[in-house]
Coordinates of C-alpha atoms in Angstrom, one line a residue:
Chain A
X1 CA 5.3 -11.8 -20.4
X2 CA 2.9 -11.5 -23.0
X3 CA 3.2 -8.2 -25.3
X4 CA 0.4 -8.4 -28.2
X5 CA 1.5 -6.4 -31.5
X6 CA -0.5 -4.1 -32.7
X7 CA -2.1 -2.5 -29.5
X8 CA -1.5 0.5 -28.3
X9 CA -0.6 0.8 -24.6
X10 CA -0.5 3.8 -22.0
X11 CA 1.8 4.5 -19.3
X12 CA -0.6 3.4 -16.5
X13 CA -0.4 -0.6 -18.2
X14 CA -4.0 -0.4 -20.7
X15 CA -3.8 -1.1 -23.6
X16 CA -6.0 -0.2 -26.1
X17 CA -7.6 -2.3 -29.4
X18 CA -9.6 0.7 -31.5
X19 CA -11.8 -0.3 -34.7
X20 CA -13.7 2.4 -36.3
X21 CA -15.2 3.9 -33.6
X22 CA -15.3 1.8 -30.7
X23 CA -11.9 0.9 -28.7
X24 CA -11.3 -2.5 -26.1
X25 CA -9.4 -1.7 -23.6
X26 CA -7.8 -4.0 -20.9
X27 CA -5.0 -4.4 -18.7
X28 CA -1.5 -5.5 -19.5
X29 CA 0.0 -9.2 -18.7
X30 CA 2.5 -7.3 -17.4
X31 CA 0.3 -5.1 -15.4
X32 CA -1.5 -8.2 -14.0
X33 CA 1.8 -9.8 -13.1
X34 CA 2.8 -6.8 -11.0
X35 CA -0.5 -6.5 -9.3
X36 CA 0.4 -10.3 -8.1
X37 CA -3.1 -12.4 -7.8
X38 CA -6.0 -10.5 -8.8
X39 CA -9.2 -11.3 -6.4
X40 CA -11.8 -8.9 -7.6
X41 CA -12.4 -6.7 -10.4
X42 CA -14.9 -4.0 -10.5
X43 CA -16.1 -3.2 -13.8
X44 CA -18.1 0.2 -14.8
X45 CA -21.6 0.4 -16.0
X46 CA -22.8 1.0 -19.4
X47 CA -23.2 3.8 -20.8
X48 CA -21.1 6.3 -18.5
X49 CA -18.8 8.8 -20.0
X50 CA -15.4 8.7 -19.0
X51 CA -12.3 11.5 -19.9
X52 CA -9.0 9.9 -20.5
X53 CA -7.2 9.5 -17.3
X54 CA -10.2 8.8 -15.2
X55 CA -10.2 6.0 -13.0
X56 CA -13.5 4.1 -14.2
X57 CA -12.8 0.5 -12.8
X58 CA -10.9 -1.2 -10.4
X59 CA -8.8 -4.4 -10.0
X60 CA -7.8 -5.9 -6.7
X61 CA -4.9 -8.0 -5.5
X62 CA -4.5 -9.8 -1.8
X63 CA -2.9 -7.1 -1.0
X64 CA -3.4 -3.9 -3.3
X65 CA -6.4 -1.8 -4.5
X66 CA -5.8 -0.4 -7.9
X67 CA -7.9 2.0 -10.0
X68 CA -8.0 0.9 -14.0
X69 CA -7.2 4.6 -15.9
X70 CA -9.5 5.2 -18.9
X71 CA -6.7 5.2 -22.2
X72 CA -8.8 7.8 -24.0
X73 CA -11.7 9.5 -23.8
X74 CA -15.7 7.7 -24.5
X75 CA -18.8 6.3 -23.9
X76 CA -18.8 2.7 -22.2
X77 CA -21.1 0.8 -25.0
X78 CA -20.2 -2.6 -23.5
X79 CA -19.0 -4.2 -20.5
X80 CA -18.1 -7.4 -21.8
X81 CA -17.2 -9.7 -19.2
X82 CA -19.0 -9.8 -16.2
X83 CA -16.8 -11.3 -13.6
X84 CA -18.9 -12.8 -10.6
X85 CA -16.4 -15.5 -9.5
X86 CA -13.0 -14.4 -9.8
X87 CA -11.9 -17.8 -8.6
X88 CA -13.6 -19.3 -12.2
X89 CA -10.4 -17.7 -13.9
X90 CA -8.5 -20.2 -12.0
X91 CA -10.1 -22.8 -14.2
X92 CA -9.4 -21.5 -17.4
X93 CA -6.0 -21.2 -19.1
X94 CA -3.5 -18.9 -20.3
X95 CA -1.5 -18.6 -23.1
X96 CA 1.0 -21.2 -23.0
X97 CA -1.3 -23.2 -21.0
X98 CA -3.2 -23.2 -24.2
X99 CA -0.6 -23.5 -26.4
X100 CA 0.4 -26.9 -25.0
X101 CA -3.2 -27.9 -24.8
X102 CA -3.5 -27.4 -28.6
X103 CA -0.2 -29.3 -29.2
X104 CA -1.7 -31.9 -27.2
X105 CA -4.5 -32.4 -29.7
X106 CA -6.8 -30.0 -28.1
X107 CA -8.7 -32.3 -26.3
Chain B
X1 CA 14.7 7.8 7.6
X2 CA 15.7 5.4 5.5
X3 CA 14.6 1.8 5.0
X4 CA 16.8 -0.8 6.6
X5 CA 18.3 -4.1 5.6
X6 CA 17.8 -7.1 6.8
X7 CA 21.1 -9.3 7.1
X8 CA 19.0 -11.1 4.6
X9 CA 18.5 -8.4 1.7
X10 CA 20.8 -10.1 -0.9
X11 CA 19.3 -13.3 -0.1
X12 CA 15.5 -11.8 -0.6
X13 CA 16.6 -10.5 -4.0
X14 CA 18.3 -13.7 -5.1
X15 CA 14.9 -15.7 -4.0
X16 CA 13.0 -13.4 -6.3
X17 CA 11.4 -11.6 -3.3
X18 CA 9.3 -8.2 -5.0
X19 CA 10.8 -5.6 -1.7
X20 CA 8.3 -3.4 -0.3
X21 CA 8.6 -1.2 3.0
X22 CA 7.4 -2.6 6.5
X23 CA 7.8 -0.4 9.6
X24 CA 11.2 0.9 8.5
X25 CA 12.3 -2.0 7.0
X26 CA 13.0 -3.4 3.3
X27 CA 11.3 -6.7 3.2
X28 CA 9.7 -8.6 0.3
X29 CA 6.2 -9.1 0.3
X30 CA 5.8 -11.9 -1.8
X31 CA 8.4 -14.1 -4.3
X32 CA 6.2 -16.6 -6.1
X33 CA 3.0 -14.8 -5.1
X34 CA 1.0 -14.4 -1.9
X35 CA -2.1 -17.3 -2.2
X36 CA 0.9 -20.0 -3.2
X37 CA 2.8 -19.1 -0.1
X38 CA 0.0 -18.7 2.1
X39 CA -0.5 -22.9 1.0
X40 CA 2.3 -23.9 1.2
X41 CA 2.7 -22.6 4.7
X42 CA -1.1 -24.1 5.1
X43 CA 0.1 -27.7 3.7
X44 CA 3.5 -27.8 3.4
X45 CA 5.9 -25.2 5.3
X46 CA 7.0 -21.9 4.4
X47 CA 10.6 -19.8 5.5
X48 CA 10.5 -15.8 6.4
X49 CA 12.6 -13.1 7.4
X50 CA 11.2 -11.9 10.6
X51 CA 14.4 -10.1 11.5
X52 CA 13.0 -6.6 11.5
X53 CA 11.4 -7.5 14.8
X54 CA 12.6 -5.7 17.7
X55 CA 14.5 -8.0 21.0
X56 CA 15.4 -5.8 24.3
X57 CA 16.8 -7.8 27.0
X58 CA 15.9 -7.5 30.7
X59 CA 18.3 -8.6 33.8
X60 CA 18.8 -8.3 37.6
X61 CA 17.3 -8.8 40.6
X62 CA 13.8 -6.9 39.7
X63 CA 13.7 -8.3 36.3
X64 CA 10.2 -10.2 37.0
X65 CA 8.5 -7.3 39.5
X66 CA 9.4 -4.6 36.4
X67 CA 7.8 -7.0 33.7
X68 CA 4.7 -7.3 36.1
X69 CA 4.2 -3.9 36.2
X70 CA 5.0 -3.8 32.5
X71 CA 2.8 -5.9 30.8
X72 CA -0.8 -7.3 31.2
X73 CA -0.2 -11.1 31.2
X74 CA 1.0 -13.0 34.3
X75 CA 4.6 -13.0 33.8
X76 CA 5.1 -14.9 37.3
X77 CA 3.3 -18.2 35.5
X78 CA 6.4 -18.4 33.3
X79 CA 8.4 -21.3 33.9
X80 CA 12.7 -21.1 32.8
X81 CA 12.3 -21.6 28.9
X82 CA 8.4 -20.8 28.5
X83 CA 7.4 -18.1 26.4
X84 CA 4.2 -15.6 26.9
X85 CA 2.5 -13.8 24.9
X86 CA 1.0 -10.4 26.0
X87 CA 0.1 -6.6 25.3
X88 CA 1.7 -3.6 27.1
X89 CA -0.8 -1.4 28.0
X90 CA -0.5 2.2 28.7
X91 CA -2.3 3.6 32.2
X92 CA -5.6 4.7 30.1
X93 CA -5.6 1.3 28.6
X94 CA -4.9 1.9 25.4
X95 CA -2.0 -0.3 24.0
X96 CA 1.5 0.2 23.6
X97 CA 2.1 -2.5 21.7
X98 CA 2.1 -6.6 21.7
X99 CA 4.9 -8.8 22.4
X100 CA 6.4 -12.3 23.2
X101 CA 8.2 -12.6 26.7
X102 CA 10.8 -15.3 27.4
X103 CA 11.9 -16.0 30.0
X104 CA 15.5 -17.8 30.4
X105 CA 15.5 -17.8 34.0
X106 CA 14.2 -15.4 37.2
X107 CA 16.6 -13.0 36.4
X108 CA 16.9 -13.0 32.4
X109 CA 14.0 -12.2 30.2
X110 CA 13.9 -11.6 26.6
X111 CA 11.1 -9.2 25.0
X112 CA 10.6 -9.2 21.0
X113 CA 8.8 -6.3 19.9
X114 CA 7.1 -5.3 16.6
X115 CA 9.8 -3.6 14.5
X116 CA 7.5 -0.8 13.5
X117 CA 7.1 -0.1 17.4
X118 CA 10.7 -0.9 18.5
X119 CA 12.0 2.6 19.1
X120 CA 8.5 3.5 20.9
X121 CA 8.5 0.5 23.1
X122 CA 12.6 0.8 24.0
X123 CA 11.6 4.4 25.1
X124 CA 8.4 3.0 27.0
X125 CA 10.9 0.8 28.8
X126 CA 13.6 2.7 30.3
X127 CA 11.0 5.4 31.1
X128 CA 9.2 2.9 33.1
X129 CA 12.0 1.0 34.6
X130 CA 13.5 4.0 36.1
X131 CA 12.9 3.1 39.8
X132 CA 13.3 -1.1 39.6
X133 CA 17.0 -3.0 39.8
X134 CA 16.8 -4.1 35.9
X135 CA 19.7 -3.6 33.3
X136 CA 17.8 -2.8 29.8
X137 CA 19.6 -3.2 26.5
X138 CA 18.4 -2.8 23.1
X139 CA 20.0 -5.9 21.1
X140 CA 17.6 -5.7 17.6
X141 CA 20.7 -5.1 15.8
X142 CA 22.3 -8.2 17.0
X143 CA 19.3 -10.7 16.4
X144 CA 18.6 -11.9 13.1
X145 CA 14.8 -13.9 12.7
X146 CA 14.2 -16.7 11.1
X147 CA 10.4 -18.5 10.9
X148 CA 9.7 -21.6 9.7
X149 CA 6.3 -22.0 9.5
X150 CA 4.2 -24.8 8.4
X151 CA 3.2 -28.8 9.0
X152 CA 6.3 -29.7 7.7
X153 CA 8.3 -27.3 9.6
X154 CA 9.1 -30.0 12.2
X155 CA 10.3 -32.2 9.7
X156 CA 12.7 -30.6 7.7
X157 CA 14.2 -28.8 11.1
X158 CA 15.0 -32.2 12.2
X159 CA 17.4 -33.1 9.2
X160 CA 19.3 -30.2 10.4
X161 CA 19.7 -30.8 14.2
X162 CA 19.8 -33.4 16.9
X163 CA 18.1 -31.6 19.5
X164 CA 15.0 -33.5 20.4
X165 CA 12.2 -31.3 18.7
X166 CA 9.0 -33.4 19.7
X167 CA 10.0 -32.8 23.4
X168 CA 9.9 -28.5 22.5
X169 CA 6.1 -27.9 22.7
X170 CA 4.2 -24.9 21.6
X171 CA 5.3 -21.5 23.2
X172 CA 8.4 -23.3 24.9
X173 CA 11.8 -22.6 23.6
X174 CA 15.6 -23.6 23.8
X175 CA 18.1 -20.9 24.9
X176 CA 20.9 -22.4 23.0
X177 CA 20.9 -25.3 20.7
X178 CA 22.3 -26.0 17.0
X179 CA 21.0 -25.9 13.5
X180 CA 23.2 -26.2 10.4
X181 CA 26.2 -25.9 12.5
X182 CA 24.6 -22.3 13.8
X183 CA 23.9 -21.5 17.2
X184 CA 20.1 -21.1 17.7
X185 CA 17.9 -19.6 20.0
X186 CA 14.6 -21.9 18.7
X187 CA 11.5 -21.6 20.2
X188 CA 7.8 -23.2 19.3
X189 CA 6.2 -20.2 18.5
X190 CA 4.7 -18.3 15.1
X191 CA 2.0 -16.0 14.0
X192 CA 0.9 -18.1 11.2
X193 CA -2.0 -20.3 12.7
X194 CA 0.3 -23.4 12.1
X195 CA 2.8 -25.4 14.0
X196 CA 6.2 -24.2 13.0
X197 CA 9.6 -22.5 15.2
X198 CA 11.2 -18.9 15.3
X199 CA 14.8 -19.4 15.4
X200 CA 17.0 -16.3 16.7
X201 CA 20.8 -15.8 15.6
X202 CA 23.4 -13.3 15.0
X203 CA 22.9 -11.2 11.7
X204 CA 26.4 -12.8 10.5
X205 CA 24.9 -16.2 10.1
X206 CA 21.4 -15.6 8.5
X207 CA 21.9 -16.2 5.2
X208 CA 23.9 -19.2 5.8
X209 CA 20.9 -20.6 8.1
X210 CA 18.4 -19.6 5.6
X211 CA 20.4 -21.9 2.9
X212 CA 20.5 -24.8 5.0
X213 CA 16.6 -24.6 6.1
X214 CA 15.9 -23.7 2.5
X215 CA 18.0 -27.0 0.9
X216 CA 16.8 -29.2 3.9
X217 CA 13.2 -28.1 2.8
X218 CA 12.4 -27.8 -0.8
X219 CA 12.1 -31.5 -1.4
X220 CA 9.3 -31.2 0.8
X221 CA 7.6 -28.2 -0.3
X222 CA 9.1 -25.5 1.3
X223 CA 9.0 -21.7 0.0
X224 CA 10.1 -18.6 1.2
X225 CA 7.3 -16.7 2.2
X226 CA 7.1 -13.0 2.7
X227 CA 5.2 -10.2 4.6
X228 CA 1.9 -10.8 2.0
X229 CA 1.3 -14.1 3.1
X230 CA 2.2 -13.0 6.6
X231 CA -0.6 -11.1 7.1
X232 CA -3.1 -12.8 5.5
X233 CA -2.3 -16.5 7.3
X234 CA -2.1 -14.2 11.2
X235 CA -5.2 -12.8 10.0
X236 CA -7.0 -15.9 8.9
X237 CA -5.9 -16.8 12.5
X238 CA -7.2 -14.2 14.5
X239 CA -4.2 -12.8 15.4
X240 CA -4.0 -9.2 16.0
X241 CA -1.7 -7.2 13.7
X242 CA -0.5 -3.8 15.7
X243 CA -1.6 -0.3 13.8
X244 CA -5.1 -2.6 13.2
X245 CA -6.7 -4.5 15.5
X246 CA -4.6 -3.2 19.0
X247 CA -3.8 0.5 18.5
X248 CA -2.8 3.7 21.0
X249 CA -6.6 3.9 21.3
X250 CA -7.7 0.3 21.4
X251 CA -7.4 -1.6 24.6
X252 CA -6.5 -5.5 25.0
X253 CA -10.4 -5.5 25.9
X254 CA -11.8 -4.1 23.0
X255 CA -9.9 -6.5 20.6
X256 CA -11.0 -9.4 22.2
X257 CA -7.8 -10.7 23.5
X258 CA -8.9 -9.7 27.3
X259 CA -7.3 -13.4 28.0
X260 CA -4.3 -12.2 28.1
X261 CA -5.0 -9.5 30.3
X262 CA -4.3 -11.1 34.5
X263 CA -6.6 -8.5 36.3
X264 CA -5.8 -10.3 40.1
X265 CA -1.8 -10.6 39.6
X266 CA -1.1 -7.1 41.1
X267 CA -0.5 -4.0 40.2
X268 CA 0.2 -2.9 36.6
X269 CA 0.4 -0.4 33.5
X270 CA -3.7 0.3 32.7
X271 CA -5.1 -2.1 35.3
X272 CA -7.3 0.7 36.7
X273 CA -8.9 1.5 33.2
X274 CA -9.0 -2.1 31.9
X275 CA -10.9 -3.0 34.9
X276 CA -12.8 -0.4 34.0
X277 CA -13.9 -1.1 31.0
X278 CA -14.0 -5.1 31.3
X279 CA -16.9 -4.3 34.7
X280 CA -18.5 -1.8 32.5
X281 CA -18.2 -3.7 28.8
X282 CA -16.1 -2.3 26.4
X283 CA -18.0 0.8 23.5
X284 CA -16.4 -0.8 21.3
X285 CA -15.3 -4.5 19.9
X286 CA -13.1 -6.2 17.2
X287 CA -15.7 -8.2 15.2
X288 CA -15.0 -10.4 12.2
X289 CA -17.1 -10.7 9.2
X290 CA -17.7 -11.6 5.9
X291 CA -18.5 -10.3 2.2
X292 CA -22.1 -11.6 1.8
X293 CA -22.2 -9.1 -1.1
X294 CA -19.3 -8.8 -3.6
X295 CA -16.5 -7.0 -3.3
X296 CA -13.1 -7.0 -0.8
X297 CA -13.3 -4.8 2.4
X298 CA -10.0 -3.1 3.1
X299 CA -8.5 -1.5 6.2
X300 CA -10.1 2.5 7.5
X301 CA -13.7 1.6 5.1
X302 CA -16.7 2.9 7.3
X303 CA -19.0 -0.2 8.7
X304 CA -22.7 0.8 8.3
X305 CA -25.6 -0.3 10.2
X306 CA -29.2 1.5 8.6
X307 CA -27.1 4.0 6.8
X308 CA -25.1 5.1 10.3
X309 CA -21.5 4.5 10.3
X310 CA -21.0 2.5 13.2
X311 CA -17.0 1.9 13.2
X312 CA -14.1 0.9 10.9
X313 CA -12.7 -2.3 9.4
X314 CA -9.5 -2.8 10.4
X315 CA -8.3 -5.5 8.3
X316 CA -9.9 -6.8 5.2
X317 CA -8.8 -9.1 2.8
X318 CA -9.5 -12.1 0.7
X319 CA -8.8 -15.0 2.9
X320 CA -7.1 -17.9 0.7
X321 CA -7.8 -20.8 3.0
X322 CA -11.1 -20.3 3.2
X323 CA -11.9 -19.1 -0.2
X324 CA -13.9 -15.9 0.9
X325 CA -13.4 -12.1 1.9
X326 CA -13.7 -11.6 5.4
X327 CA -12.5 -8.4 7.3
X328 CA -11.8 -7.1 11.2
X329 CA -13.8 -4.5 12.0
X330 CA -13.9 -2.1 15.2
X331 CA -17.4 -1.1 15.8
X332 CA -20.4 -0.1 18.4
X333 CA -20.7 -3.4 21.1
X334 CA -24.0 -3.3 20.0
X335 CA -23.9 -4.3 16.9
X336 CA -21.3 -6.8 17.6
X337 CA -23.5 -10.2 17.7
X338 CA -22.6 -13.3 15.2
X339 CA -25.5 -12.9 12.6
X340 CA -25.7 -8.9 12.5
X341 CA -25.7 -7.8 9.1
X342 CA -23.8 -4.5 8.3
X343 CA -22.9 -2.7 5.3
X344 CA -18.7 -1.7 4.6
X345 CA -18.6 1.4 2.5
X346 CA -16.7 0.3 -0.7
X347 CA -15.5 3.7 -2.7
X348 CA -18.6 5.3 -1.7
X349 CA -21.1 2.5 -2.3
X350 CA -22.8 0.0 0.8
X351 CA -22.0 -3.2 0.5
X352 CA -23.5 -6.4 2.5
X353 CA -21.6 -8.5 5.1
X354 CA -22.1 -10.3 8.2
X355 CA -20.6 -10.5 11.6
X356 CA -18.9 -14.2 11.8
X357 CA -17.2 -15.7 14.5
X358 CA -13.6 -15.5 15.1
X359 CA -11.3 -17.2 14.3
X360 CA -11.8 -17.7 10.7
X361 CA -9.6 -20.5 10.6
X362 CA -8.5 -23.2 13.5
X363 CA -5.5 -26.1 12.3
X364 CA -6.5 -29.5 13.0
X365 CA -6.4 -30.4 16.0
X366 CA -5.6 -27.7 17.9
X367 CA -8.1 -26.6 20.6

């Protein structure tokens, strides 16, 4: 399980990445473990203004339906990934996957 | 009430499995996860825990007239080992539940039940059986369930017994044979879409059975699989799940599984309303469809046809084999064609589908 340093994290498994006035927010490898294999992700529009607490996007499993909780309070400036195919994630690799594929000579 | 344990609890745990509850029951839902399970019970083969399931033996003289009167299907077409499958109706039609009748011989029948309905149905039972020469018992506690599901399945069962498993075809099973040592009952039988055996033994020797399958098995592939996977490979399949697709208020008709419903083998439970509703056409039909528009239909979302809600999905899910969300839906005959295109309310907004046939997915060469 991945835990990045320097994030901050809420109870409901965001965590948060703030620079001046804008904040990232995502959900937890641990999170996304528990949830078991994500299918679909529904992401918010720009531009709405969410209170901490609200649920503003959601992430499905196979089996589960889970709202994504807004950390803190804002204005969405930027949806950043726009995830069409959830099957393209398949493709793509994690951490260690990475890790190894760097060691490898990254190519 | 509290959730029960399976004989095979401390064996789910050790395996990984992340517990859940299912119709009273503590069961795991998935160990590695559900999409690798669901392959490798596609491809390869895949073990679960099916013990929650309820068995109720019927005996005597009547054993075959009450069962007729019971049940939909034609239990007089069994022959001594054969297994049925077949919904128990209520008089209005509506169904008590679905279920798997064997029959041992003309006198002997076993019945496994749905463990969410088993209390319901064990009721429906002795109520109905009140004026026939049967002796009911209620032996769930004494079965433990075992499914090994899968191509494979008949492969790695055969390192473990010398019984002569190509001769056991589908839906036939053995009363008594042995695997791993254990006394079996093994029949042909699943709800998975593949070939693969249900094996039936006391609760004591479970965990030692599902060691044996598991160690006979994993050089070839074999997982443990749990309820996740379950329900998405019997859904992928066409099967009906109880609680969705066949309900108190939905009749064997509506669902689509009318097949299994003998109209000319006599009298029985509903056959005045099912008639009914098979001469007249049933309101409403089980349809499949699938997402043309993004997102993942779930069970109780409103289906939509110009803005009108038209009926329910009843399952919904992303189907692994096929790569696709796709969903059961109970809605107006009407709109029920292949090619009708309907909305599924997603939290509040319409979203595009199709009505497809069923069933979504069909194993090599089976018919």
């Amino acid at each position: 399980m991945n835990i990045v340093q320097g994030l901050k994290y809420s109870n409901g498994h965001e965590w948060v990445r703030v620079e001046g006035n804008q904040a990232t927010i995502g959900v937890t490898d641990f999170a996304q473990s528990q949830l078991g294999d994500v299918v679909f992700v529904e992401l918010p529009e720009d531009d709405i203004i969410v209170r901490a607490g609200d649920g503003f996007s959601v992430i499905e499993s196979v089996k589960a339906v889970s709202d994504i909780y807004a950390p803190v309070s804002g204005k969405i400036v930027k949806v950043t990934i726009e995830l069409t195919d959830i099957s393209e994630l398949d493709d793509l690799m994690d951490a260690d996957a990475y890790e190894r594929f760097v060691a490898e000579g990254g190519h | 009430m509290t959730a029960k344990q399976t004989p095979l609890y401390q064996t789910h745990l050790k395996y990984g499995g992340k517990i859940v509850e299912f119709g009273g029951w503590l069961l795991p839902v998935q160990y590695s996860g559900i999409k690798a399970e669901h392959e490798a019970v596609r491809t390869k083969a895949g073990l679960f825990d099916v013990s929650h399931m309820g068995e109720v033996t019927v005996k005597g003289s009547d054993a075959l007239k009450f069962l007729q009167k019971l049940v939909t299907n034609d239990v007089a077409k069994l022959a001594d080992n054969q297994v049925l499958y077949t919904p128990m109706c209520y008089p209005n039609g509506g169904t008590v539940d679905d279920l798997l009748i064997y029959k041992e011989n003309i006198r002997e029948y076993l019945l496994v039940v749905n463990a969410a309905n088993t209390d319901k149905d064990w009721k429906w039972i002795q109520e109905n059986a009140t004026s026939f020469d049967v002796t009911l018992a209620n032996i769930s506690d004494q079965v433990a369930q075992l499914a090994l599901q899968g191509p494979l399945a008949d492969k790695i069962l055969a390192k473990l017994t010398t019984a002569p498993l190509e001769q056991l075809k589908y839906y036939w099973f053995w009363p008594e044979i042995e695997v791993a040592g254990k006394k079996v009952l093994l029949s042909r039988t699943g709800y998975t879409g593949e070939d693969g055996f249900e094996l039936y033994c006391v609760p004591e020797e479970a965990a030692e059975l599902w060691e044996a399958i598991m160690a006979a098995g994993t050089g070839d592939g074999l997982i443990p699989a749990g309820l996740g996977c379950r329900d998405t490979l019997r859904f992928e399949a066409g099967f009906p799940l109880y609680g969705h697709e066949l309900a108190k208020n939905i009749s064997p008709i509506e669902a689509g599984i009318a097949l299994f419903v003998k109209l000319d083998k006599g009298e029985f439970n509903g056959r005045d309303a099912l008639s009914k509703i098979k001469a007249e056409g049933a309101a409403h039909k089980i349809v499949g469809f699938e997402m043309t528009d993004r997102g993942v239909a779930r069970a109780e979302y409103p289906v939509l046809v110009n803005g009108r809600n038209v009926g329910r999905v009843t399952t919904g899910s992303y189907a692994p084999s096929l790569d696709k969300n796709l969903g059961l839906a109970l809605i107006d005959a009407e709109y029920a064609k292949v090619g009708q295109q309907i909305c599924i309310e997603i939290r509040g907004k319409s979203v595009l589908a199709q009505v497809i046939g069923k069933p979504f997915y069909k194993r090599e060469g089976k018919e």
